[in-house]
Coordinates of N, CA and C in Angstrom, one line a residue:
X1 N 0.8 -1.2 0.0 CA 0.0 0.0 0.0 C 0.9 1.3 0.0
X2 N 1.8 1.4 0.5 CA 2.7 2.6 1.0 C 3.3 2.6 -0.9
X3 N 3.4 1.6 -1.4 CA 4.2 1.9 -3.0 C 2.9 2.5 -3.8
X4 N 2.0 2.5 -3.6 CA 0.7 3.1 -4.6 C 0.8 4.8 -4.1
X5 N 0.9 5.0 -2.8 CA 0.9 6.8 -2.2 C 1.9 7.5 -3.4
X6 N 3.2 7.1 -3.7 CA 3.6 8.2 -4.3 C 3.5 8.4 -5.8
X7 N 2.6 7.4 -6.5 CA 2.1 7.7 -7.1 C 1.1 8.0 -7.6
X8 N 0.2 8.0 -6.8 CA -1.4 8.5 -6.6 C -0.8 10.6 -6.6
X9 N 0.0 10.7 -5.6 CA 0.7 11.9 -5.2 C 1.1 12.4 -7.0
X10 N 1.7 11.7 -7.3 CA 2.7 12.0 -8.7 C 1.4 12.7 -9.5
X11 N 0.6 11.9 -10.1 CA -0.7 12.1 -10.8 C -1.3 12.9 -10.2
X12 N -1.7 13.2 -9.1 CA -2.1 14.6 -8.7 C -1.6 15.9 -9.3
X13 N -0.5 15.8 -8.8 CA 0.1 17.2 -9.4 C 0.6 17.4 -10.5
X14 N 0.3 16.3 -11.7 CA 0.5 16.7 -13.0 C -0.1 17.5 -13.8
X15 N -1.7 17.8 -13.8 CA -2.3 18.9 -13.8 C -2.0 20.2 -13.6
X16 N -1.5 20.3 -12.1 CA -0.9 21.8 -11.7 C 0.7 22.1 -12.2
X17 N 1.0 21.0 -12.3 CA 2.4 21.0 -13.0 C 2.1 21.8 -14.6
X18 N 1.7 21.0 -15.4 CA 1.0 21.4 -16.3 C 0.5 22.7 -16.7
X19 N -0.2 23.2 -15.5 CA -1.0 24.7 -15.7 C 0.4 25.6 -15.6
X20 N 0.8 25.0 -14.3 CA 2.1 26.4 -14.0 C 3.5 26.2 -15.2
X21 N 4.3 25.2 -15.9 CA 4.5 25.2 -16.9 C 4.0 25.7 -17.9
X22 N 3.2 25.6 -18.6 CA 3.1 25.9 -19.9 C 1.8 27.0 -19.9
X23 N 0.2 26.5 -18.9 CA -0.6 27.4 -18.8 C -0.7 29.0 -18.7
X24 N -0.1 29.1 -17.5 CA 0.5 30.3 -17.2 C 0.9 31.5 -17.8
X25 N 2.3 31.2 -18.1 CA 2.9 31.7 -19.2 C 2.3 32.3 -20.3
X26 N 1.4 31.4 -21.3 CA 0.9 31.5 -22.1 C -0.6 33.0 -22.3
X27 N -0.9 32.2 -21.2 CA -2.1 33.0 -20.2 C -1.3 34.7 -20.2
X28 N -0.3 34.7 -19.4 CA -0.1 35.9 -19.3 C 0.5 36.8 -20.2
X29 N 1.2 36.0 -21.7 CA 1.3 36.6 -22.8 C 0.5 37.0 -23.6
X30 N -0.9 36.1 -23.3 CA -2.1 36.6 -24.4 C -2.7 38.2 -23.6
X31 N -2.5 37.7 -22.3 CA -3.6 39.0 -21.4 C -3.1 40.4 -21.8
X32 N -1.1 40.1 -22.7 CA -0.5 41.1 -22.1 C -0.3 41.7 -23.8
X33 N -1.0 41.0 -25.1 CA -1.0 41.6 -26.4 C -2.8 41.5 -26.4
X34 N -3.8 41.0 -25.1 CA -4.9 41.4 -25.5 C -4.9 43.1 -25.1
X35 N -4.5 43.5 -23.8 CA -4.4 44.8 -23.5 C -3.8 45.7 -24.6
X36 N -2.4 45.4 -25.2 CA -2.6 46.3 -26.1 C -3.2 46.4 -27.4
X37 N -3.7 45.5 -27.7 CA -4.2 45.4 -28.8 C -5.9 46.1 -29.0
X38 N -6.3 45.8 -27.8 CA -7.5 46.7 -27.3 C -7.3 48.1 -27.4
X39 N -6.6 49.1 -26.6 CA -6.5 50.3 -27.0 C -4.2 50.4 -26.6
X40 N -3.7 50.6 -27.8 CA -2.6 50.7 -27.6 C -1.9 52.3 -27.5
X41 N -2.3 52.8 -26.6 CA -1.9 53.8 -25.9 C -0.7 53.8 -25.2
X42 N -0.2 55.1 -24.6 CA 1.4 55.0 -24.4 C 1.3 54.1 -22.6
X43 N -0.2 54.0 -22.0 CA 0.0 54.0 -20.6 C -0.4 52.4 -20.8
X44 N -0.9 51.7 -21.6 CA -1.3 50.1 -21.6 C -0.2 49.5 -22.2
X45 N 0.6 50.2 -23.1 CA 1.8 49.9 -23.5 C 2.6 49.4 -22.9
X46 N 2.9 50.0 -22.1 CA 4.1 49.7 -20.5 C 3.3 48.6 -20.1
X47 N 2.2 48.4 -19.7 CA 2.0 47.6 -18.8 C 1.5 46.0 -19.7
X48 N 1.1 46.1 -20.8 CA 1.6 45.1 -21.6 C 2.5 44.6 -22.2
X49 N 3.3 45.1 -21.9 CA 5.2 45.0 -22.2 C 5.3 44.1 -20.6
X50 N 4.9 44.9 -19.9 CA 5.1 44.0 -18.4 C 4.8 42.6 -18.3
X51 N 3.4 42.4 -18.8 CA 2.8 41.4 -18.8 C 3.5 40.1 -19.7
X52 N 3.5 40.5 -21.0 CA 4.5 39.8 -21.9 C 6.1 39.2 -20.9
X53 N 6.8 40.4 -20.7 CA 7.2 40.2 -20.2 C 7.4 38.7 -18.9
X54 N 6.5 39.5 -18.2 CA 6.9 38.3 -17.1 C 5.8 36.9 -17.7
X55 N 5.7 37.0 -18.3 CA 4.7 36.0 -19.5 C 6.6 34.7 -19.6
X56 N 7.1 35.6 -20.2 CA 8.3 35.4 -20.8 C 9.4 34.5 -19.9
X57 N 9.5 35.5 -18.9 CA 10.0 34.9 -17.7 C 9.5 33.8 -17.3
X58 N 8.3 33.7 -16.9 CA 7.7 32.3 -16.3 C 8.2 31.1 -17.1
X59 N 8.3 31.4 -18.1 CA 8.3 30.1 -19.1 C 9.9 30.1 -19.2
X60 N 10.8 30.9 -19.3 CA 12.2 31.0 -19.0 C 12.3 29.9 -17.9
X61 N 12.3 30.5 -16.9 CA 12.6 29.8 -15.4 C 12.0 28.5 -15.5
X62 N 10.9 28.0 -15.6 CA 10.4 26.7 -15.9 C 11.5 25.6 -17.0
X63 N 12.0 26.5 -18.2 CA 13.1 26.0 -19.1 C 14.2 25.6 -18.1
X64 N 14.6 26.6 -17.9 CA 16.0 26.3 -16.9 C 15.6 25.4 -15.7
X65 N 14.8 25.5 -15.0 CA 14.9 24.9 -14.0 C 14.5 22.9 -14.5
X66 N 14.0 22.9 -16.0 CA 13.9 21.5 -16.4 C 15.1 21.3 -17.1
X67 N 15.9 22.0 -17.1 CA 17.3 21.7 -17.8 C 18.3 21.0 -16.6
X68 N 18.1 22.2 -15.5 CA 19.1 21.8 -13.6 C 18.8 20.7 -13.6
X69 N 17.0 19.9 -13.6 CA 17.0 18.9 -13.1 C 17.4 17.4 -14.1
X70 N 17.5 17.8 -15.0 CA 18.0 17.2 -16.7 C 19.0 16.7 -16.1
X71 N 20.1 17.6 -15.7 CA 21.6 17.5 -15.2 C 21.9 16.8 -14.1
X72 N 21.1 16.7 -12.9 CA 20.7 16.1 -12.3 C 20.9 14.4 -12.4
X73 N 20.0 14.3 -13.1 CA 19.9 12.6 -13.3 C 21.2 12.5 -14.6
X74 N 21.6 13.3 -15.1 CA 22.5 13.0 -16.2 C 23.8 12.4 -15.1
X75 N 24.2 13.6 -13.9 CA 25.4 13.4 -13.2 C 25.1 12.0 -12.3
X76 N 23.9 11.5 -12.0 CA 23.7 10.3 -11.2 C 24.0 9.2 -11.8
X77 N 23.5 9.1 -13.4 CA 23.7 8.0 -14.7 C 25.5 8.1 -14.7
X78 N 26.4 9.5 -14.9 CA 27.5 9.2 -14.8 C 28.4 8.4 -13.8
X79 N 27.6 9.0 -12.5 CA 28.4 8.3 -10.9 C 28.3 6.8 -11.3
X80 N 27.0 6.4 -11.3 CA 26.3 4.6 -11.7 C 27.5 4.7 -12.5
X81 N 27.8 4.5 -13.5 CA 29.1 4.1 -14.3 C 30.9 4.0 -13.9
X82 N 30.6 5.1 -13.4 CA 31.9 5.2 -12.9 C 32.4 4.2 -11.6
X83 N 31.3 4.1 -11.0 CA 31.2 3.0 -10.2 C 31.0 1.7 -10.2
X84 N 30.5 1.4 -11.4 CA 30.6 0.2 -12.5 C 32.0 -0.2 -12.9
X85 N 32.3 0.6 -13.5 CA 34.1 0.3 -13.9 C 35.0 0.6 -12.8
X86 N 34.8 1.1 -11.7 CA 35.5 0.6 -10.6 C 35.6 -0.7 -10.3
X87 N 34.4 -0.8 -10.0 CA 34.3 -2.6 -9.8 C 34.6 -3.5 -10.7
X88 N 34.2 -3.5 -12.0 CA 34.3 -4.4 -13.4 C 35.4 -4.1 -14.0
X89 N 36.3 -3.1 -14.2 CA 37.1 -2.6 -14.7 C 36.6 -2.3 -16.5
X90 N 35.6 -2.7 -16.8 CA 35.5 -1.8 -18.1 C 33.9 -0.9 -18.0
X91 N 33.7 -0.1 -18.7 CA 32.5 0.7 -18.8 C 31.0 0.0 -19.2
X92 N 29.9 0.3 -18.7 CA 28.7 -0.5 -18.8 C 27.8 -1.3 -19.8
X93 N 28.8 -0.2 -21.1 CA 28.4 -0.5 -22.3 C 29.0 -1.3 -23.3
X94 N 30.3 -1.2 -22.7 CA 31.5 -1.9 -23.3 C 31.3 -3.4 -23.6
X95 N 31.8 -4.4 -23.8 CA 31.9 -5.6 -23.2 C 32.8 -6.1 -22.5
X96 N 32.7 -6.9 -21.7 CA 33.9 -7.4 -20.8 C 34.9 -7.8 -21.8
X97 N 36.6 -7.4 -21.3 CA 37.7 -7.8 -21.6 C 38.3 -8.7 -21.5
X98 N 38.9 -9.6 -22.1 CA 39.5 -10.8 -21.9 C 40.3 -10.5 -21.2
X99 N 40.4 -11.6 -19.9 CA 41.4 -11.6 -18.8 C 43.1 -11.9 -19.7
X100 N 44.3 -11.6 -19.6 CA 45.3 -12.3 -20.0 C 45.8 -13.0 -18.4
X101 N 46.4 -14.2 -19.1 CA 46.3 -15.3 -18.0 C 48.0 -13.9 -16.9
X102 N 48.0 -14.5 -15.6 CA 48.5 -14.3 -14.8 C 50.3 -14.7 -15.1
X103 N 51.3 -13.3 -15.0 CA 52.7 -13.7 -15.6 C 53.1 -12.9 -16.8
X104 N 52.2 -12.5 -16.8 CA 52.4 -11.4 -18.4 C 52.4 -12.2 -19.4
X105 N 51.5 -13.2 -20.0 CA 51.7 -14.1 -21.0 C 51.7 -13.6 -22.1
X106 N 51.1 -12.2 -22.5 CA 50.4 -11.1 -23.4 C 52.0 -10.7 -24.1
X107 N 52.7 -10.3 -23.7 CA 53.9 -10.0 -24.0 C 54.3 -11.1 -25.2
X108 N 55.0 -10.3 -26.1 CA 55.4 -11.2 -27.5 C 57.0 -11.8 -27.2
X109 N 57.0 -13.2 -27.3 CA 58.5 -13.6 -27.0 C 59.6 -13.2 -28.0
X110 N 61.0 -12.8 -27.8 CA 61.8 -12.6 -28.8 C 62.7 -13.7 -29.0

């Protein structure tokens, strides 16, 4: 039962995820070329420039901050590896290397 909570939780918030990503933003770019487009005067101007503006921003920050967390799981996939070929001595993707027997047999005789 305790494995179903966090994703009952997950699904919950993918709607408001959703609104505040992409909704938002969008929302506050239209509000901010409906104002001037309505009467574009020098005093709706500014404040539709504002609007755009932080229209703009919201969707910025939301970019970067899904890029941080990108990087995130990128540097945890690197550690897993690096930790892998500590132990295995070749990389995860690699294939395993043939052992040479013990004595240096590998060496070419003269």
């Amino acid at each position: 039962m305790s494995d179903r909570r966090p994703t009952i939780r997950r699904r919950s918030r993918r709607p408001w995820l959703f609104a505040v990503r992409y909704v938002l933003p969008i929302v506050t770019v239209l509000v901010g070329l409906g104002i001037f487009l309505i009467n574009p005067d020098a005093n709706r101007f500014e404040g539709s420039a504002a609007l755009i503006g932080a229209g703009l921003s919201i969707l910025l920050l939301n970019v970067l901050y899904r890029a941080g967390v990108d990087g995130d799981v990128d540097r945890g996939k690197e550690e897993a590896a690096r930790d892998f070929y500590d132990a295995h001595g070749y990389w995860p993707d690699e294939a395993p290397r043939e052992r040479t027997p013990a004595g240096g047999g590998s060496a070419p005789r003269r």
